[in-house]
PDB file of C-alpha atoms in Angstrom:
ATOM      1  CA  MET A  42      86.721  85.744  74.113  1.00 38.00           C
ATOM      2  CA  ALA A  43      86.977  88.603  76.768  1.00 42.00           C
ATOM      3  CA  ARG A  44      86.228  92.401  76.093  1.00 46.00           C
ATOM      4  CA  GLN A  45      89.559  94.490  76.192  1.00 49.00           C
ATOM      5  CA  ALA A  46      89.610  96.551  79.767  1.00 51.00           C
ATOM      6  CA  ARG A  47      89.241 100.350  79.550  1.00 49.00           C
ATOM      7  CA  VAL A  48      92.386 101.043  80.528  1.00 49.00           C
ATOM      8  CA  LEU A  49      93.754  99.536  77.441  1.00 50.00           C
ATOM      9  CA  ARG A  50      91.173 101.056  75.238  1.00 48.00           C
ATOM     10  CA  ASP A  51      92.158 104.573  76.618  1.00 47.00           C
ATOM     11  CA  GLN A  52      96.037 103.666  76.264  1.00 48.00           C
ATOM     12  CA  PRO A  53      96.552 101.465  72.859  1.00 48.00           C
ATOM     13  CA  GLY A  54     100.108 100.515  71.521  1.00 51.00           C
ATOM     14  CA  HIS A  55     101.605 100.646  75.447  1.00 60.00           C
ATOM     15  CA  PRO A  56     102.693  97.688  76.399  1.00 62.00           C
ATOM     16  CA  GLN A  57     103.382  98.588  79.772  1.00 77.00           C
ATOM     17  CA  ALA A  58      99.672 100.042  80.645  1.00 88.00           C
ATOM     18  CA  LEU A  59      98.644  95.995  80.252  1.00 91.00           C
ATOM     19  CA  ARG A  60     101.553  95.017  82.548  1.00 93.00           C
ATOM     20  CA  GLN A  61     100.641  97.186  85.242  1.00 94.00           C
ATOM     21  CA  HIS A  62      96.593  96.488  84.869  1.00 94.00           C
ATOM     22  CA  LEU A  63      97.537  92.904  84.970  1.00 95.00           C
ATOM     23  CA  ILE A  64      99.477  93.344  88.521  1.00 95.00           C
ATOM     24  CA  ASP A  65      96.794  96.004  89.718  1.00 95.00           C
ATOM     25  CA  ALA A  66      94.224  93.430  88.832  1.00 95.00           C
ATOM     26  CA  THR A  67      96.202  90.426  90.818  1.00 94.00           C
ATOM     27  CA  GLN A  68      96.696  92.846  93.848  1.00 91.00           C
ATOM     28  CA  ARG A  69      93.307  93.689  93.987  1.00 92.00           C
ATOM     29  CA  LEU A  70      92.160  89.770  94.270  1.00 91.00           C
ATOM     30  CA  LEU A  71      95.212  89.038  96.149  1.00 88.00           C
ATOM     31  CA  ALA A  72      93.739  91.644  99.031  1.00 83.00           C
ATOM     32  CA  ALA A  73      90.333  90.199  98.806  1.00 82.00           C
ATOM     33  CA  HIS A  74      91.075  86.491  98.409  1.00 81.00           C
ATOM     34  CA  GLY A  75      95.204  85.986  98.965  1.00 80.00           C
ATOM     35  CA  VAL A  76      96.692  82.710  96.522  1.00 83.00           C
ATOM     36  CA  THR A  77      94.835  80.423  97.454  1.00 80.00           C
ATOM     37  CA  GLY A  78      92.748  79.584  94.387  1.00 81.00           C
ATOM     38  CA  LEU A  79      94.194  82.403  92.029  1.00 88.00           C
ATOM     39  CA  THR A  80      94.793  81.040  89.143  1.00 92.00           C
ATOM     40  CA  THR A  81      95.685  82.624  85.678  1.00 93.00           C
ATOM     41  CA  ARG A  82      92.168  82.537  84.684  1.00 93.00           C
ATOM     42  CA  THR A  83      90.554  84.079  87.892  1.00 94.00           C
ATOM     43  CA  ILE A  84      93.530  86.916  87.182  1.00 94.00           C
ATOM     44  CA  ALA A  85      92.428  87.408  83.453  1.00 94.00           C
ATOM     45  CA  HIS A  86      88.634  87.395  84.409  1.00 93.00           C
ATOM     46  CA  GLU A  87      89.567  90.305  86.782  1.00 93.00           C
ATOM     47  CA  ALA A  88      91.632  92.260  84.488  1.00 93.00           C
ATOM     48  CA  GLN A  89      88.764  91.604  81.544  1.00 93.00           C
ATOM     49  CA  VAL A  90      91.449  89.907  79.222  1.00 93.00           C
ATOM     50  CA  ALA A  91      92.242  86.743  77.488  1.00 92.00           C
ATOM     51  CA  ASP A  92      93.442  83.759  79.325  1.00 87.00           C
ATOM     52  CA  GLY A  93      96.748  84.103  78.003  1.00 89.00           C
ATOM     53  CA  VAL A  94      97.698  87.776  78.090  1.00 91.00           C
ATOM     54  CA  LEU A  95     100.016  87.582  81.211  1.00 91.00           C
ATOM     55  CA  TYR A  96     102.261  85.199  79.408  1.00 92.00           C
ATOM     56  CA  ASN A  97     103.059  87.904  77.214  1.00 92.00           C
ATOM     57  CA  HIS A  98     104.732  90.254  80.121  1.00 93.00           C
ATOM     58  CA  PHE A  99     105.164  87.625  83.128  1.00 94.00           C
ATOM     59  CA  ALA A 100     106.554  84.108  83.119  1.00 93.00           C
ATOM     60  CA  GLY A 101     103.512  83.047  84.450  1.00 93.00           C
ATOM     61  CA  LYS A 102     101.405  83.001  87.117  1.00 93.00           C
ATOM     62  CA  ASP A 103     103.842  82.815  89.961  1.00 93.00           C
ATOM     63  CA  ASP A 104     106.258  85.343  88.799  1.00 95.00           C
ATOM     64  CA  LEU A 105     102.857  87.760  88.038  1.00 95.00           C
ATOM     65  CA  VAL A 106     102.189  87.203  91.890  1.00 94.00           C
ATOM     66  CA  VAL A 107     105.157  88.117  93.244  1.00 93.00           C
ATOM     67  CA  VAL A 108     106.190  90.952  91.271  1.00 94.00           C
ATOM     68  CA  ALA A 109     102.563  92.093  92.503  1.00 94.00           C
ATOM     69  CA  MET A 110     103.288  91.480  96.044  1.00 92.00           C
ATOM     70  CA  VAL A 111     107.050  92.946  96.156  1.00 91.00           C
ATOM     71  CA  GLU A 112     104.872  96.288  94.132  1.00 91.00           C
ATOM     72  CA  ARG A 113     102.489  96.453  97.231  1.00 91.00           C
ATOM     73  CA  PHE A 114     104.860  95.643  99.683  1.00 89.00           C
ATOM     74  CA  THR A 115     107.453  98.675  98.232  1.00 88.00           C
ATOM     75  CA  GLU A 116     104.435 100.842  98.214  1.00 90.00           C
ATOM     76  CA  LEU A 117     103.387  99.910 102.215  1.00 90.00           C
ATOM     77  CA  GLY A 118     106.559 100.610 103.344  1.00 89.00           C
ATOM     78  CA  ARG A 119     106.731 104.057 101.761  1.00 91.00           C
ATOM     79  CA  GLN A 120     103.685 104.833 103.548  1.00 92.00           C
ATOM     80  CA  PHE A 121     104.910 103.254 106.812  1.00 92.00           C
ATOM     81  CA  SER A 122     108.122 105.277 106.371  1.00 91.00           C
ATOM     82  CA  ALA A 123     105.882 108.657 105.787  1.00 93.00           C
ATOM     83  CA  GLY A 124     103.947 108.185 108.893  1.00 94.00           C
ATOM     84  CA  CYS A 125     106.828 107.475 111.328  1.00 94.00           C
ATOM     85  CA  PRO A 126     107.175 110.236 114.355  1.00 96.00           C
ATOM     86  CA  LYS A 127     110.456 112.203 113.988  1.00 96.00           C
ATOM     87  CA  PRO A 128     112.713 111.350 117.049  1.00 96.00           C
ATOM     88  CA  GLY A 129     112.189 114.086 119.718  1.00 94.00           C
ATOM     89  CA  ALA A 130     109.160 115.892 117.928  1.00 96.00           C
ATOM     90  CA  GLN A 131     107.019 114.281 120.927  1.00 96.00           C
ATOM     91  CA  ASP A 132     107.201 112.468 123.966  1.00 95.00           C
ATOM     92  CA  LEU A 133     108.170 108.986 124.077  1.00 95.00           C
ATOM     93  CA  ARG A 134     104.527 107.498 124.436  1.00 96.00           C
ATOM     94  CA  THR A 135     103.088 109.409 121.564  1.00 96.00           C
ATOM     95  CA  GLY A 136     106.000 108.730 119.237  1.00 96.00           C
ATOM     96  CA  LEU A 137     105.620 104.998 120.121  1.00 96.00           C
ATOM     97  CA  THR A 138     102.279 105.266 119.691  1.00 95.00           C
ATOM     98  CA  VAL A 139     101.852 106.064 116.162  1.00 95.00           C
ATOM     99  CA  LEU A 140     104.447 103.455 115.532  1.00 95.00           C
ATOM    100  CA  VAL A 141     102.570 100.900 116.999  1.00 94.00           C
ATOM    101  CA  GLN A 142      99.412 102.390 114.810  1.00 93.00           C
ATOM    102  CA  GLN A 143     101.167 102.551 111.624  1.00 93.00           C
ATOM    103  CA  CYS A 144     102.828  99.171 112.232  1.00 92.00           C
ATOM    104  CA  ARG A 145      99.250  97.703 112.881  1.00 90.00           C
ATOM    105  CA  THR A 146      97.932  99.419 109.345  1.00 90.00           C
ATOM    106  CA  PHE A 147     100.696  98.045 107.707  1.00 90.00           C
ATOM    107  CA  GLN A 148     100.312  94.034 109.401  1.00 87.00           C
ATOM    108  CA  ALA A 149      96.498  94.237 108.420  1.00 85.00           C
ATOM    109  CA  ASP A 150      97.761  94.836 104.915  1.00 86.00           C
ATOM    110  CA  ALA A 151     100.961  92.752 104.578  1.00 85.00           C
ATOM    111  CA  PHE A 152     100.122  89.857 106.850  1.00 81.00           C
ATOM    112  CA  PRO A 153      96.627  87.950 105.093  1.00 78.00           C
ATOM    113  CA  MET A 154      98.851  88.185 101.796  1.00 81.00           C
ATOM    114  CA  LEU A 155     101.950  86.915 103.572  1.00 81.00           C
ATOM    115  CA  ALA A 156     100.218  83.867 105.327  1.00 78.00           C
ATOM    116  CA  GLY A 157      98.841  82.846 102.188  1.00 79.00           C
ATOM    117  CA  LEU A 158     102.538  82.237 101.036  1.00 83.00           C
ATOM    118  CA  LEU A 159     103.426  79.909 104.177  1.00 81.00           C
ATOM    119  CA  GLY A 160     102.637  76.970 101.851  1.00 82.00           C
ATOM    120  CA  ARG A 161     104.599  78.112  98.893  1.00 85.00           C
ATOM    121  CA  PRO A 162     108.078  78.749 100.681  1.00 88.00           C
ATOM    122  CA  ASP A 163     109.450  79.259  96.975  1.00 89.00           C
ATOM    123  CA  LEU A 164     107.095  81.938  96.600  1.00 88.00           C
ATOM    124  CA  LEU A 165     107.849  82.975  99.657  1.00 87.00           C
ATOM    125  CA  HIS A 166     111.801  82.922  99.427  1.00 88.00           C
ATOM    126  CA  GLU A 167     111.628  84.288  95.865  1.00 90.00           C
ATOM    127  CA  LEU A 168     109.554  87.624  97.172  1.00 89.00           C
ATOM    128  CA  PHE A 169     111.741  88.337  99.873  1.00 86.00           C
ATOM    129  CA  THR A 170     114.770  87.758  97.620  1.00 87.00           C
ATOM    130  CA  ARG A 171     113.503  90.071  95.350  1.00 87.00           C
ATOM    131  CA  LEU A 172     112.279  92.841  98.033  1.00 84.00           C
ATOM    132  CA  HIS A 173     115.317  92.597  99.850  1.00 77.00           C
ATOM    133  CA  GLY A 174     118.146  91.549  97.292  1.00 69.00           C
ATOM    134  CA  ALA A 175     120.658  88.567  97.867  1.00 51.00           C
ATOM    135  CA  GLY A 176     122.839  90.027  99.944  1.00 48.00           C
ATOM    136  CA  GLY A 177     120.875  93.201 100.612  1.00 44.00           C
ATOM    137  CA  ARG A 178     119.526  94.546 104.321  1.00 49.00           C
ATOM    138  CA  THR A 179     118.225  91.988 106.727  1.00 44.00           C
ATOM    139  CA  HIS A 180     115.249  93.387 107.320  1.00 56.00           C
ATOM    140  CA  PRO A 181     112.478  95.176 105.626  1.00 68.00           C
ATOM    141  CA  VAL A 182     111.953  98.849 106.208  1.00 76.00           C
ATOM    142  CA  VAL A 183     109.546  98.742 108.262  1.00 84.00           C
ATOM    143  CA  TRP A 184     111.498  96.941 110.786  1.00 87.00           C
ATOM    144  CA  SER A 185     114.430  99.055 110.431  1.00 90.00           C
ATOM    145  CA  ASP A 186     112.448 101.975 110.554  1.00 93.00           C
ATOM    146  CA  ILE A 187     111.559 101.252 114.252  1.00 94.00           C
ATOM    147  CA  VAL A 188     114.659 100.199 115.481  1.00 95.00           C
ATOM    148  CA  ASP A 189     116.273 104.042 113.862  1.00 95.00           C
ATOM    149  CA  PHE A 190     113.587 105.754 116.061  1.00 96.00           C
ATOM    150  CA  VAL A 191     114.563 103.910 118.870  1.00 96.00           C
ATOM    151  CA  GLU A 192     118.450 104.344 118.375  1.00 97.00           C
ATOM    152  CA  ALA A 193     117.825 108.303 117.586  1.00 97.00           C
ATOM    153  CA  GLU A 194     115.401 108.373 120.794  1.00 96.00           C
ATOM    154  CA  GLN A 195     118.563 106.854 122.814  1.00 96.00           C
ATOM    155  CA  ARG A 196     121.011 108.823 121.736  1.00 96.00           C
ATOM    156  CA  LEU A 197     118.315 112.153 122.753  1.00 95.00           C
ATOM    157  CA  GLY A 198     117.996 110.124 126.030  1.00 94.00           C
ATOM    158  CA  THR A 199     114.644 109.208 126.552  1.00 95.00           C
ATOM    159  CA  VAL A 200     115.159 105.248 125.747  1.00 96.00           C
ATOM    160  CA  SER A 201     117.534 103.463 128.123  1.00 95.00           C
ATOM    161  CA  PRO A 202     121.315 102.772 126.596  1.00 95.00           C
ATOM    162  CA  ASP A 203     120.309  99.195 127.814  1.00 94.00           C
ATOM    163  CA  VAL A 204     117.272  98.791 125.723  1.00 95.00           C
ATOM    164  CA  SER A 205     117.562  96.517 122.452  1.00 95.00           C
ATOM    165  CA  PRO A 206     116.615  98.575 119.396  1.00 96.00           C
ATOM    166  CA  ASP A 207     115.856  95.307 117.665  1.00 94.00           C
ATOM    167  CA  THR A 208     113.982  93.651 120.383  1.00 95.00           C
ATOM    168  CA  ILE A 209     111.313  96.582 120.870  1.00 95.00           C
ATOM    169  CA  ALA A 210     110.953  96.191 116.974  1.00 94.00           C
ATOM    170  CA  THR A 211     110.806  92.102 117.478  1.00 93.00           C
ATOM    171  CA  VAL A 212     107.671  93.373 120.244  1.00 93.00           C
ATOM    172  CA  MET A 213     105.668  95.813 117.982  1.00 92.00           C
ATOM    173  CA  PHE A 214     105.944  93.868 114.687  1.00 87.00           C
ATOM    174  CA  GLY A 215     104.651  90.729 116.823  1.00 87.00           C
ATOM    175  CA  ALA A 216     102.691  91.703 118.272  1.00 88.00           C
ATOM    176  CA  SER A 217     100.901  93.872 115.405  1.00 85.00           C
ATOM    177  CA  GLN A 218     101.100  90.408 113.413  1.00 83.00           C
ATOM    178  CA  MET A 219      99.336  88.680 116.109  1.00 83.00           C
ATOM    179  CA  ASP A 220      96.825  91.608 116.406  1.00 80.00           C
ATOM    180  CA  ALA A 221      96.150  90.960 112.080  1.00 76.00           C
ATOM    181  CA  LEU A 222      95.804  87.600 112.675  1.00 75.00           C
ATOM    182  CA  ARG A 223      93.416  87.490 116.007  1.00 71.00           C
ATOM    183  CA  GLU A 224      90.670  90.268 114.556  1.00 59.00           C
ATOM    184  CA  PRO A 225      89.188  88.828 112.065  1.00 52.00           C
ATOM    185  CA  LEU A 226      89.039  85.394 114.283  1.00 51.00           C
ATOM    186  CA  THR A 227      87.479  87.105 117.081  1.00 46.00           C
ATOM    187  CA  TRP A 228      85.531  90.028 116.063  1.00 41.00           C
ATOM    188  CA  GLY A 229      82.068  88.711 116.490  1.00 44.00           C
ATOM    189  CA  ALA A 230      82.671  87.357 119.663  1.00 44.00           C
ATOM    190  CA  THR A 231      84.868  90.218 121.562  1.00 44.00           C
ATOM    191  CA  HIS A 232      83.358  93.385 120.596  1.00 42.00           C
ATOM    192  CA  THR A 233      80.226  94.877 121.268  1.00 45.00           C
ATOM    193  CA  GLY A 234      80.671  98.037 119.672  1.00 45.00           C
ATOM    194  CA  THR A 235      80.961 100.250 122.441  1.00 44.00           C
ATOM    195  CA  GLU A 236      85.100  99.959 122.119  1.00 45.00           C
ATOM    196  CA  ALA A 237      86.626 102.446 120.183  1.00 44.00           C
ATOM    197  CA  VAL A 238      88.368 100.588 117.640  1.00 44.00           C
ATOM    198  CA  THR A 239      91.666 101.774 114.992  1.00 48.00           C
ATOM    199  CA  ALA A 240      91.190 102.516 111.351  1.00 46.00           C
ATOM    200  CA  ASP A 241      92.614  98.887 110.944  1.00 45.00           C
ATOM    201  CA  GLY A 242      90.216  97.175 112.979  1.00 44.00           C
ATOM    202  CA  GLY A 243      92.032  97.131 115.968  1.00 51.00           C
ATOM    203  CA  SER A 244      91.074  98.390 119.352  1.00 74.00           C
ATOM    204  CA  GLN A 245      92.269 101.321 120.624  1.00 80.00           C
ATOM    205  CA  GLU A 246      92.455  99.341 124.386  1.00 84.00           C
ATOM    206  CA  SER A 247      94.676  97.486 123.158  1.00 84.00           C
ATOM    207  CA  VAL A 248      97.405  99.733 121.487  1.00 89.00           C
ATOM    208  CA  GLU A 249      97.212 101.352 124.834  1.00 91.00           C
ATOM    209  CA  ARG A 250      98.259  98.167 126.244  1.00 92.00           C
ATOM    210  CA  LEU A 251     101.226  97.357 124.107  1.00 93.00           C
ATOM    211  CA  VAL A 252     102.315 100.949 124.448  1.00 95.00           C
ATOM    212  CA  ASP A 253     102.454 100.400 128.163  1.00 95.00           C
ATOM    213  CA  VAL A 254     104.861  97.840 127.708  1.00 94.00           C
ATOM    214  CA  LEU A 255     107.267  99.447 125.671  1.00 95.00           C
ATOM    215  CA  VAL A 256     107.289 102.561 127.293  1.00 95.00           C
ATOM    216  CA  ARG A 257     108.267 100.429 130.748  1.00 94.00           C
ATOM    217  CA  ALA A 258     110.678  98.686 128.495  1.00 93.00           C
ATOM    218  CA  CYS A 259     112.297 101.971 127.013  1.00 93.00           C
ATOM    219  CA  ARG A 260     112.156 104.635 129.711  1.00 85.00           C
ATOM    220  CA  ALA A 261     115.277 105.769 130.827  1.00 67.00           C
ATOM    221  CA  ASP A 262     115.221 106.309 134.955  1.00 64.00           C
TER     222      ASP A 262
END
């Protein structure tokens, strides 16, 4: 039988501590390996509990995976919002650069988890339903934060009124997703050690190229 995890020895009689412990263990496995190959047994082994324990707190493995992802995505959204630039507090290029870097950091964590669900449309649907709620907001917090920033800069006159904030969010979000996909595949072939690298593993040069495009698209001349 699996030995009792330390967090449970330290907090006996607290079922919520065990529930959160299972969520934390699942998040670690998702971050390291994604959904592929994730089983009840691997989760139990990571959490150092008996195989059947998770059924006391979740409907099954899929329910635990979705709960773990919702919690992680919610935290990533909070981190993104906290790091967003304030409209008018800096020049447009600096503000867009911060947004791009924030978006890349978000995608570096979020995209591998989402990619793992592409073969499970049922879980993907359940994830977005729980994140956004039935009839809730159309776009995730990250998307809305980008749109809000561009709209605020438009009101300040630094972004052209002809620019679509939603399109800017699409370009920034999509480019960051491509970077999250491309970086692990091309790292060994394209990085020589002389190129500046951002915290999420992407090159500073690619950030600047994207910002150049966004500034030209947004500028109010």
